[in-house]
PDB file of C-alpha atoms in Angstrom:
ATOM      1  CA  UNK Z   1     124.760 122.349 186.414  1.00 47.00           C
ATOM      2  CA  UNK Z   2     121.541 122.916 184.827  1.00 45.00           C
ATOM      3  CA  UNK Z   3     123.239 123.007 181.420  1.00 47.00           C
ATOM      4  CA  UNK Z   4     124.918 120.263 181.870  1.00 48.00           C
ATOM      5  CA  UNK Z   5     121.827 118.372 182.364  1.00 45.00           C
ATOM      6  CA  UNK Z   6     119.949 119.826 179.694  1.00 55.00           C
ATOM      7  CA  UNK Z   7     122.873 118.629 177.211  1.00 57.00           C
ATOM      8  CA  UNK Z   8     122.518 115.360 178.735  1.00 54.00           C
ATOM      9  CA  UNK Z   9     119.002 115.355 178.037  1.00 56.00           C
ATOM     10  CA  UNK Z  10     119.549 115.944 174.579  1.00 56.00           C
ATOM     11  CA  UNK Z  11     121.857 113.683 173.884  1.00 58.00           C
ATOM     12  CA  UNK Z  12     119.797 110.885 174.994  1.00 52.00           C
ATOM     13  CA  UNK Z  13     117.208 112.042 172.810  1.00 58.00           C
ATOM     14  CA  UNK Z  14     119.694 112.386 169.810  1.00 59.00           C
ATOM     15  CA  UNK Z  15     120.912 108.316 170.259  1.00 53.00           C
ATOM     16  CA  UNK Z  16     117.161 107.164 170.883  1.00 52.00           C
ATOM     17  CA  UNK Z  17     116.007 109.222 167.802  1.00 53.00           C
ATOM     18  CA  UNK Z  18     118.908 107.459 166.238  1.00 55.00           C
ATOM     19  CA  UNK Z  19     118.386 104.371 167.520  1.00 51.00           C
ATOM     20  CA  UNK Z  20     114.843 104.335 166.213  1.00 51.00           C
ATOM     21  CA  UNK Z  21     115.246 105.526 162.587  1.00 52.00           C
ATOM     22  CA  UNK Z  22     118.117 102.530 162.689  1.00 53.00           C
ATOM     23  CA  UNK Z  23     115.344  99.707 163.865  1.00 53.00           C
ATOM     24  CA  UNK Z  24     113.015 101.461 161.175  1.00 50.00           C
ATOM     25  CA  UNK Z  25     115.666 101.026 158.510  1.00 51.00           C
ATOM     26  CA  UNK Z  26     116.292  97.959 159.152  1.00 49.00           C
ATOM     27  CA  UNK Z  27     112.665  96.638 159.251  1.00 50.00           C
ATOM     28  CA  UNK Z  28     112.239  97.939 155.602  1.00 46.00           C
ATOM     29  CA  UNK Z  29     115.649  96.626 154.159  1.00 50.00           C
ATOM     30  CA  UNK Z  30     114.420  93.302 155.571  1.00 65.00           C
ATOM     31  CA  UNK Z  31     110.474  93.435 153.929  1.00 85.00           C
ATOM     32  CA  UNK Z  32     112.514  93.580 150.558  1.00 93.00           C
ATOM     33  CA  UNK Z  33     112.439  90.331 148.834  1.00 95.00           C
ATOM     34  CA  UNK Z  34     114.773  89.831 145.621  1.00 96.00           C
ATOM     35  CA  UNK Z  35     113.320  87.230 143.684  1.00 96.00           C
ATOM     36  CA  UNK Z  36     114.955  85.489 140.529  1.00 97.00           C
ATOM     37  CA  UNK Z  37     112.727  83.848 138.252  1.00 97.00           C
ATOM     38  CA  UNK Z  38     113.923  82.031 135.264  1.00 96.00           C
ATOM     39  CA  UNK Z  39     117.320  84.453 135.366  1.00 95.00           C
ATOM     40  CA  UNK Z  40     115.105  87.328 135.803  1.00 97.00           C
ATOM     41  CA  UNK Z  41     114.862  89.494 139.127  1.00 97.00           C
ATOM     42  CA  UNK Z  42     112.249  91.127 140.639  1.00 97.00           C
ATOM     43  CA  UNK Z  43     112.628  93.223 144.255  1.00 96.00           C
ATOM     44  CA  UNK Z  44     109.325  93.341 145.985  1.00 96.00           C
ATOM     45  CA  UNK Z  45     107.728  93.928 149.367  1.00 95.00           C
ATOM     46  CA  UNK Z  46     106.849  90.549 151.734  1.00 95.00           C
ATOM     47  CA  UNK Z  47     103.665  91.929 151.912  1.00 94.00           C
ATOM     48  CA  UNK Z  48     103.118  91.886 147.993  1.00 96.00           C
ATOM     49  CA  UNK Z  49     103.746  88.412 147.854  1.00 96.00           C
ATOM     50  CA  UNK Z  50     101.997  87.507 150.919  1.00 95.00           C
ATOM     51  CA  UNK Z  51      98.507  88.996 149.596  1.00 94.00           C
ATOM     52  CA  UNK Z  52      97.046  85.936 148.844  1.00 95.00           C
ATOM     53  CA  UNK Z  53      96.932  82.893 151.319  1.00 93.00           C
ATOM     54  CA  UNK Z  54      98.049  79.675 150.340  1.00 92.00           C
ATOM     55  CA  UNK Z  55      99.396  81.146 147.267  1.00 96.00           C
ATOM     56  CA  UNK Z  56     103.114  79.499 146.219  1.00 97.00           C
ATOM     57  CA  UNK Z  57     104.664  82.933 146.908  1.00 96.00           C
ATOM     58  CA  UNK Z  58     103.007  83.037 150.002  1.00 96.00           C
ATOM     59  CA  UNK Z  59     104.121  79.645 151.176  1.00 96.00           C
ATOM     60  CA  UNK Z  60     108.239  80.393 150.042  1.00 96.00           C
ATOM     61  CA  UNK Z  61     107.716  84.139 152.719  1.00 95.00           C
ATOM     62  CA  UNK Z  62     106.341  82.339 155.072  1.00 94.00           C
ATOM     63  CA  UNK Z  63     108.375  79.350 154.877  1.00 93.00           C
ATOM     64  CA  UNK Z  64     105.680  76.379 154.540  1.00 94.00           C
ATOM     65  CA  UNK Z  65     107.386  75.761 150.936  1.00 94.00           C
ATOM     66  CA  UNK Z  66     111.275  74.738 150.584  1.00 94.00           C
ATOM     67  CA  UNK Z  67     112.729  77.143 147.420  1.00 95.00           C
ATOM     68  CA  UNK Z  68     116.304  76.775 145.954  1.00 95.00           C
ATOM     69  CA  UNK Z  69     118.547  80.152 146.501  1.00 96.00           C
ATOM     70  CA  UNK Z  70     120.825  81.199 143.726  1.00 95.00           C
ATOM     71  CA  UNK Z  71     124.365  81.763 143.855  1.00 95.00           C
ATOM     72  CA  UNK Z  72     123.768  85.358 145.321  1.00 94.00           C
ATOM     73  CA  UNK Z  73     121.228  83.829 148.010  1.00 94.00           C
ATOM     74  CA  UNK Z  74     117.572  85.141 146.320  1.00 96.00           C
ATOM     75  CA  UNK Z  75     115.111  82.751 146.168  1.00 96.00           C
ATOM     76  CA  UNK Z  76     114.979  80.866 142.960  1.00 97.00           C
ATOM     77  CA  UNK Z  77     112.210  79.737 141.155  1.00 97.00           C
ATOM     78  CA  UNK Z  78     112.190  78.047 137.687  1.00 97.00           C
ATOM     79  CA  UNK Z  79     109.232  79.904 135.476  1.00 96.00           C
ATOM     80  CA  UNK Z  80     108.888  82.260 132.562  1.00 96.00           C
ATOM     81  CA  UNK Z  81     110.723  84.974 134.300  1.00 96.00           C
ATOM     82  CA  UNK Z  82     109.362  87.648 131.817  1.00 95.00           C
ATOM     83  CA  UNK Z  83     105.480  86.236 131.950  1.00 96.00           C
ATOM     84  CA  UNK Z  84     106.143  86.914 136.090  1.00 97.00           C
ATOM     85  CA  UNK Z  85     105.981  90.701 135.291  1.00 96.00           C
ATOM     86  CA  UNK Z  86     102.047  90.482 134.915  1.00 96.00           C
ATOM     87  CA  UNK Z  87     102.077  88.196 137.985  1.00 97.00           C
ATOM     88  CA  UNK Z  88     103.532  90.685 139.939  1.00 97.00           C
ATOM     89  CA  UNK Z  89     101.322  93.288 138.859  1.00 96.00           C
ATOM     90  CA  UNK Z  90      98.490  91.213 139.438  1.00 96.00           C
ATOM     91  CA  UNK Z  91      99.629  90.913 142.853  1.00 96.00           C
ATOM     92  CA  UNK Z  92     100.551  94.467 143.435  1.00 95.00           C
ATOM     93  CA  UNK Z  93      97.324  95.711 141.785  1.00 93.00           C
ATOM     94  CA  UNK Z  94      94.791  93.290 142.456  1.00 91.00           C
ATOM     95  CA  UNK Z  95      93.364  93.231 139.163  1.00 92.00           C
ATOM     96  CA  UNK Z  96      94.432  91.370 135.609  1.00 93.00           C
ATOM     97  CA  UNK Z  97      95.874  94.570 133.732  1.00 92.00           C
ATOM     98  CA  UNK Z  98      97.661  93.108 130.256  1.00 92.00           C
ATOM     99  CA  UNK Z  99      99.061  95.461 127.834  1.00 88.00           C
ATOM    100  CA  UNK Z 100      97.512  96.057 124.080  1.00 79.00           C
ATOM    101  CA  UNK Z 101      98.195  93.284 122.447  1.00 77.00           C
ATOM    102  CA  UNK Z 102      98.706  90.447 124.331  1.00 87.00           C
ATOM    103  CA  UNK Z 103      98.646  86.774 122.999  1.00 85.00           C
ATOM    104  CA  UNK Z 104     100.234  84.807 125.772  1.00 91.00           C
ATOM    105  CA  UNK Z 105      96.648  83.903 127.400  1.00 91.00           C
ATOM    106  CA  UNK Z 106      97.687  80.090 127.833  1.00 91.00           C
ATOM    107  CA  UNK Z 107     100.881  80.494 129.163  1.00 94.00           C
ATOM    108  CA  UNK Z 108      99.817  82.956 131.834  1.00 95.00           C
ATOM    109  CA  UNK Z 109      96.786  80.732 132.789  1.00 94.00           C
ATOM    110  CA  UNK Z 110      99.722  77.982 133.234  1.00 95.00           C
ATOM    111  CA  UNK Z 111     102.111  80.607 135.106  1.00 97.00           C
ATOM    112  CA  UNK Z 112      98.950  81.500 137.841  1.00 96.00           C
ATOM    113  CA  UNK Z 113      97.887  77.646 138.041  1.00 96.00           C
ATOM    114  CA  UNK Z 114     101.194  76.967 139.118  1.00 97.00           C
ATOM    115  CA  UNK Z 115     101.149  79.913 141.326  1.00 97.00           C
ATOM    116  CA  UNK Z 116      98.785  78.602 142.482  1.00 96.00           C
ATOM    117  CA  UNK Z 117      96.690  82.058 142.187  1.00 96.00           C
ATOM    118  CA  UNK Z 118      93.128  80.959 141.203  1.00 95.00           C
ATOM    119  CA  UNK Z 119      91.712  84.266 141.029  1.00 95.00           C
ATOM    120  CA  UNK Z 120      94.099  85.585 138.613  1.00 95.00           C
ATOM    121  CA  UNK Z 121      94.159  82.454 136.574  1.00 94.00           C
ATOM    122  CA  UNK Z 122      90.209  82.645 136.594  1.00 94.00           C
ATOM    123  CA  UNK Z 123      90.515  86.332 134.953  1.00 94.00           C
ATOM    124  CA  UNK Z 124      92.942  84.967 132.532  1.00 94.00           C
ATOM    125  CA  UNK Z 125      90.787  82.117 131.333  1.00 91.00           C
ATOM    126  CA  UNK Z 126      87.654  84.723 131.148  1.00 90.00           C
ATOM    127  CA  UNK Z 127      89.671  86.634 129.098  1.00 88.00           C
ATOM    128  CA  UNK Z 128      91.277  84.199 126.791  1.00 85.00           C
ATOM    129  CA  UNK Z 129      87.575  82.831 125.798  1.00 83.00           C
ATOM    130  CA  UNK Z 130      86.082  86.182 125.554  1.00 79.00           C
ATOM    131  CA  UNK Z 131      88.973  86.666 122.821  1.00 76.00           C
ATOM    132  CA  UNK Z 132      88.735  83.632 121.196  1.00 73.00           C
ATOM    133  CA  UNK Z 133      84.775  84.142 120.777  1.00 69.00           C
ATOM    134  CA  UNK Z 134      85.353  87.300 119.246  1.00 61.00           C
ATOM    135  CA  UNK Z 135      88.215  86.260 116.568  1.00 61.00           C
ATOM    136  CA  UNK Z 136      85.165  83.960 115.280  1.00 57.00           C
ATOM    137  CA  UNK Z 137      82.930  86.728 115.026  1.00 57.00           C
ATOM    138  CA  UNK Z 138      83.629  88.701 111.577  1.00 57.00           C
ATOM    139  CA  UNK Z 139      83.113  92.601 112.341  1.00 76.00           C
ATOM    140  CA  UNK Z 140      82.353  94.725 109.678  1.00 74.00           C
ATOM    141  CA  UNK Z 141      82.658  98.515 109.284  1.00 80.00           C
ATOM    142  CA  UNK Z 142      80.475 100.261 106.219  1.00 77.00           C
ATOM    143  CA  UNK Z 143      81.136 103.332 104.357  1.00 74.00           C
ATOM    144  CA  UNK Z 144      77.641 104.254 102.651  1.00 74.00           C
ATOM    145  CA  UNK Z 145      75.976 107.166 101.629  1.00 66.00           C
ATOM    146  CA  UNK Z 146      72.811 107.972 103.332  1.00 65.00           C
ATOM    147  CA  UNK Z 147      70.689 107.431 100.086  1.00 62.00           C
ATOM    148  CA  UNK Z 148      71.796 104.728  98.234  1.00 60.00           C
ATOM    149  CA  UNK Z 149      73.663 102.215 100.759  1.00 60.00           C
ATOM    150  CA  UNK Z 150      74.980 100.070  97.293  1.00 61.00           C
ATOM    151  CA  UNK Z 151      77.008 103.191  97.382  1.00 64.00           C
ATOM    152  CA  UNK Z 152      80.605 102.962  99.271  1.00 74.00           C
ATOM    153  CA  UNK Z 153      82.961 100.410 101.221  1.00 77.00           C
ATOM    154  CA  UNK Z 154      82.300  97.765 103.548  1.00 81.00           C
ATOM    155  CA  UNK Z 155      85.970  96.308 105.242  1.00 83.00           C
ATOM    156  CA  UNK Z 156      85.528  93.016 107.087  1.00 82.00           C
ATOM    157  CA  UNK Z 157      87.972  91.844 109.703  1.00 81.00           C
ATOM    158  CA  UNK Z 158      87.871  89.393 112.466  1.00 73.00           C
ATOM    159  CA  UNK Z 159      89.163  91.796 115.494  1.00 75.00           C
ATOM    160  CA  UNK Z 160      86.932  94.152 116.733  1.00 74.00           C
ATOM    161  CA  UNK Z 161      89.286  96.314 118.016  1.00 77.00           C
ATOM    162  CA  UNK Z 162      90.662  96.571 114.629  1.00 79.00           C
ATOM    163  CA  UNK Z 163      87.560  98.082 113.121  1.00 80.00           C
ATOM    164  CA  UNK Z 164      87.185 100.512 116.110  1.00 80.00           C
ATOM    165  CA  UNK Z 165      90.944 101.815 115.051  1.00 81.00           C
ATOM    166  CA  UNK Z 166      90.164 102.144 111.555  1.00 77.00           C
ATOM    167  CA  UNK Z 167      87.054 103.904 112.051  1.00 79.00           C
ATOM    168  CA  UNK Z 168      88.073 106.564 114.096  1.00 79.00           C
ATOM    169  CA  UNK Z 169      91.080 106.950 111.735  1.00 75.00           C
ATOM    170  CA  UNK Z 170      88.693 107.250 108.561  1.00 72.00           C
ATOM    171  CA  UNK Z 171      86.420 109.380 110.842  1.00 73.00           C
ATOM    172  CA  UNK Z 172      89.394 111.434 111.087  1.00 72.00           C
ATOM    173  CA  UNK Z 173      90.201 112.052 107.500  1.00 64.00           C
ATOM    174  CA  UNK Z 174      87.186 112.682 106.441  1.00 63.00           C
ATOM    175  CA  UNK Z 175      86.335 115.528 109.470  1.00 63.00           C
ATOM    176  CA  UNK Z 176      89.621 117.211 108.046  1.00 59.00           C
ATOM    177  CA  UNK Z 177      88.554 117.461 104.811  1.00 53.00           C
ATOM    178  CA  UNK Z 178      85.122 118.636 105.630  1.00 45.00           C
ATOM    179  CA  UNK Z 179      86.400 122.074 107.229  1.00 45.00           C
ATOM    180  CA  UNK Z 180      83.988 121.858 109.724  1.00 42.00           C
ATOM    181  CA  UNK Z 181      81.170 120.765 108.457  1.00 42.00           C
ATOM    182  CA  UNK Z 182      80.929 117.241 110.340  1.00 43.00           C
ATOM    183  CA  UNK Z 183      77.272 117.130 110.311  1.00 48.00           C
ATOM    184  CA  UNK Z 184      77.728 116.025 106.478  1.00 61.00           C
ATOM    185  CA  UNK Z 185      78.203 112.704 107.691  1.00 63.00           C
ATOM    186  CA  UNK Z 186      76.845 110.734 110.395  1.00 70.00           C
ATOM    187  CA  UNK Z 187      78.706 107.788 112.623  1.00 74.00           C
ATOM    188  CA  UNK Z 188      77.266 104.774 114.568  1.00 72.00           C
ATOM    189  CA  UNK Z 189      78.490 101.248 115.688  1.00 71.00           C
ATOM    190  CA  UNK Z 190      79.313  99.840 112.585  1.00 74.00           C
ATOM    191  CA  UNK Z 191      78.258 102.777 109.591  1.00 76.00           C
ATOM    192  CA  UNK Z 192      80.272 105.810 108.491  1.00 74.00           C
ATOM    193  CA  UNK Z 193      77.115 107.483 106.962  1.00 74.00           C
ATOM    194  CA  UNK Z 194      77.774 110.063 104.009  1.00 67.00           C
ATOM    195  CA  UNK Z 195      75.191 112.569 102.696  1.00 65.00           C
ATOM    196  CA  UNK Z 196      76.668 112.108  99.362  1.00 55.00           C
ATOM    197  CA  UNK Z 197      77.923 109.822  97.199  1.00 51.00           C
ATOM    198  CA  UNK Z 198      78.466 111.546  93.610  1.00 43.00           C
ATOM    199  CA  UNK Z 199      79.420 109.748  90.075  1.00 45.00           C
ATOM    200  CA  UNK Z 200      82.072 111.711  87.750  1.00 42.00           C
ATOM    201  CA  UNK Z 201      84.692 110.922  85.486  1.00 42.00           C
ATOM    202  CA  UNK Z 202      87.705 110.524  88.598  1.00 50.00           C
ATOM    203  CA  UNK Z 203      85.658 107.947  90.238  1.00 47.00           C
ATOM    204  CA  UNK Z 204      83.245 108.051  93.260  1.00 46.00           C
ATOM    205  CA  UNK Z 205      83.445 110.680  95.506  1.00 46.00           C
ATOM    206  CA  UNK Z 206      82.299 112.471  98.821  1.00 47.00           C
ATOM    207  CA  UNK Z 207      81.182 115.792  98.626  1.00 45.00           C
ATOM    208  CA  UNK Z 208      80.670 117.980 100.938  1.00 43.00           C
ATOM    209  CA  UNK Z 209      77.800 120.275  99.423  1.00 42.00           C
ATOM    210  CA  UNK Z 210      74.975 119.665  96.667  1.00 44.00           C
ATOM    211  CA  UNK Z 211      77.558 121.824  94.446  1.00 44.00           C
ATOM    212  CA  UNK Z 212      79.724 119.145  94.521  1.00 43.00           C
ATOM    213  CA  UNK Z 213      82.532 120.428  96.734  1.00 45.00           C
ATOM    214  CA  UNK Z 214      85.224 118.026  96.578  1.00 45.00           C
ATOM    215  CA  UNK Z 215      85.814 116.369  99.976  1.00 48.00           C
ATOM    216  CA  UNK Z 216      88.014 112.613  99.224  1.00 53.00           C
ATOM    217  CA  UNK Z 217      87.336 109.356  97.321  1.00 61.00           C
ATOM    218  CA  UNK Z 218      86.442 106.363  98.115  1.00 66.00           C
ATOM    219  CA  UNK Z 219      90.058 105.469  96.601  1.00 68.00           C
ATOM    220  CA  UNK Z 220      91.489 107.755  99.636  1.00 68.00           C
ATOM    221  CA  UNK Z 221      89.350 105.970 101.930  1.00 71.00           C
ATOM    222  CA  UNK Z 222      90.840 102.106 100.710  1.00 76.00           C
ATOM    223  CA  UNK Z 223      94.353 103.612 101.356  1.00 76.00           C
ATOM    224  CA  UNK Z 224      93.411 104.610 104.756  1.00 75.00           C
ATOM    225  CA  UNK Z 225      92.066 101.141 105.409  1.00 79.00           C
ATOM    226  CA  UNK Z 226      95.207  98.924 103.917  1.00 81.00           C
ATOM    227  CA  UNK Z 227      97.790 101.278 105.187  1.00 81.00           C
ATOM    228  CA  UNK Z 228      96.174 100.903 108.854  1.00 81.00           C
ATOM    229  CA  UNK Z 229      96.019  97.449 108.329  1.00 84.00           C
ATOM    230  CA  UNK Z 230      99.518  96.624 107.802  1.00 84.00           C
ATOM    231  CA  UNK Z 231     100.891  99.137 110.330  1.00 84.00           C
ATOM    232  CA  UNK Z 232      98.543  97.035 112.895  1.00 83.00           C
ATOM    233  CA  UNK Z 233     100.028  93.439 111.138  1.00 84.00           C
ATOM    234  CA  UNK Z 234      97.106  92.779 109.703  1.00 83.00           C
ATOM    235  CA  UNK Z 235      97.039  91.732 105.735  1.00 82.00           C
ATOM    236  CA  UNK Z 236      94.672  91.917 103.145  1.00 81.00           C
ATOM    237  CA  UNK Z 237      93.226  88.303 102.894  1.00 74.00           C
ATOM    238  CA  UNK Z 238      91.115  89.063  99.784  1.00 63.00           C
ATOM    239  CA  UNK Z 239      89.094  91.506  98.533  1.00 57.00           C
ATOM    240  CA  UNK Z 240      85.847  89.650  98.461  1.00 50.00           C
ATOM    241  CA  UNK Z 241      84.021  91.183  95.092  1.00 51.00           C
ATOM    242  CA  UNK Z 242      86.956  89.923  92.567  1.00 50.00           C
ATOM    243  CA  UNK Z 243      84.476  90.590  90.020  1.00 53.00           C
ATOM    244  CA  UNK Z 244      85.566  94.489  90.090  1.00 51.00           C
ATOM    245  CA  UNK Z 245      89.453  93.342  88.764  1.00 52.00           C
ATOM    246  CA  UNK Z 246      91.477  95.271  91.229  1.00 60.00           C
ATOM    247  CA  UNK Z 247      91.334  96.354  94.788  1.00 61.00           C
ATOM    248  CA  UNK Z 248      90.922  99.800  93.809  1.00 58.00           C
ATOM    249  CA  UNK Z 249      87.333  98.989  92.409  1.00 64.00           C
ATOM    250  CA  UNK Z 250      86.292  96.396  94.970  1.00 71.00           C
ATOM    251  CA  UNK Z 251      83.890  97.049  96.871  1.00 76.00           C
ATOM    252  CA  UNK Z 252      84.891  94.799  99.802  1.00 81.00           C
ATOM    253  CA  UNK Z 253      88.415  94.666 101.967  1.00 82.00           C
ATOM    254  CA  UNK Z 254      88.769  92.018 104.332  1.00 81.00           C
ATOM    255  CA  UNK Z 255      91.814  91.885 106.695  1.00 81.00           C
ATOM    256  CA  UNK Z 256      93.021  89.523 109.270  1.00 79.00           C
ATOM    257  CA  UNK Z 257      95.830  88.937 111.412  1.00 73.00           C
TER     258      UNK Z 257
END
């Protein structure tokens, strides 16, 4: 008898456990949203889309706004489906996280207007004008040597981030080639400093010690520069002392995009 109720007991326990991971199930399957968005879909939580109040997104989950469904019944909403990636992130994250790169500024501020997200298009605007402020800022990045700063290289490009590549790929080089020696030259925001600059028959060069231990050229140092350039889509506007005849002897390189 005992047993009987004791197998009773856990069958009860079996269909409630049951009946519970069921309801749980089900409440999870249903917080899924499938989304398409100019013939692009997105799944995402209720709660994602619901972060911000009075928000379009918001206003479709909660339904205070009417949305068209698609022919497999997910809400349908005609935008830049691929531009909604980084409004779903945004949403998701809480922050404006764009990848390297980026040039669609406008068209996202658009996308989060109509979204009607005004803390995201805020961060989008801020962006865009911090961007545009600093494409009409020419940056500059000088190769001298620490005695004579008529010595060396100066490349001039409009994109900051630009001249922080190409300076830690000239940086780079030229530790290789000093064999561990990289107090020979010294680096700050916008100077590669040398300790020498030498004249001989090859052209200038770097050394690396008074005895005039070869270390690269300044020729080396131009081919560094272009080849980054174009693998980053800049190109060579000019060189901007023509007066030299060739970019090889210029003294100037200036890039843009």
């Amino acid at each position: 008898m005992e047993k009987k109720i004791n197998r009773r007991e856990k069958e009860c326990e079996e269909k409630h456990s049951n009946s519970e991971g069921s309801e749980q199930e089900k409440d999870y399957k249903t917080s899924l949203v499938t989304l398409n968005v100019g013939g692009y879909l997105y799944i995402t939580q209720k709660q994602t889309l619901t972060k911000y109040p009075d928000s379009f997104l918001e206003g479709i989950i909660n339904g205070k706004i009417m949305c068209p469904c698609d022919a497999e019944g997910h809400y349908f909403i005609d935008r830049d489906g691929l531009l909604f990636r980084h409004i779903l992130n945004f949403l998701r994250n809480g922050e404006l996280l764009l990848p390297e790169g980026f040039r669609e500024n406008q068209l996202l501020a658009q996308e989060a207007d109509f979204f009607q997200l005004k803390v995201l298009s805020d961060a989008v605007k801020s962006r865009w004008e911090k961007e545009q402020l600093a494409s009409r800022e020419t940056t500059f990045l000088e190769i001298t040597d620490s005695h004579d700063r008529s010595q060396g290289l100066r490349i001039f490009c409009n994109a900051p981030d630009f001249i922080a590549k190409i300076k830690s790929r000239i940086v780079l080089v030229s530790k290789s080639r000093l064999d561990g020696f990289p107090e020979e030259f010294s680096v700050s925001s916008n100077i590669i400093q040398f300790k020498y600059f030498i004249k001989s028959e090859n052209g200038t060069r770097l050394v690396l010690k008074e005895d005039n231990t070869f270390v690269c050229t300044l020729e080396t140092l131009k081919f560094e520069a272009i080849m980054t350039a174009l693998k980053c889509g800049f190109r060579l506007l000019t060189s901007l002392d023509c007066s030299k005849g060739s970019i090889v002897h210029s003294d100037a390189l200036h890039f843009i995009k």
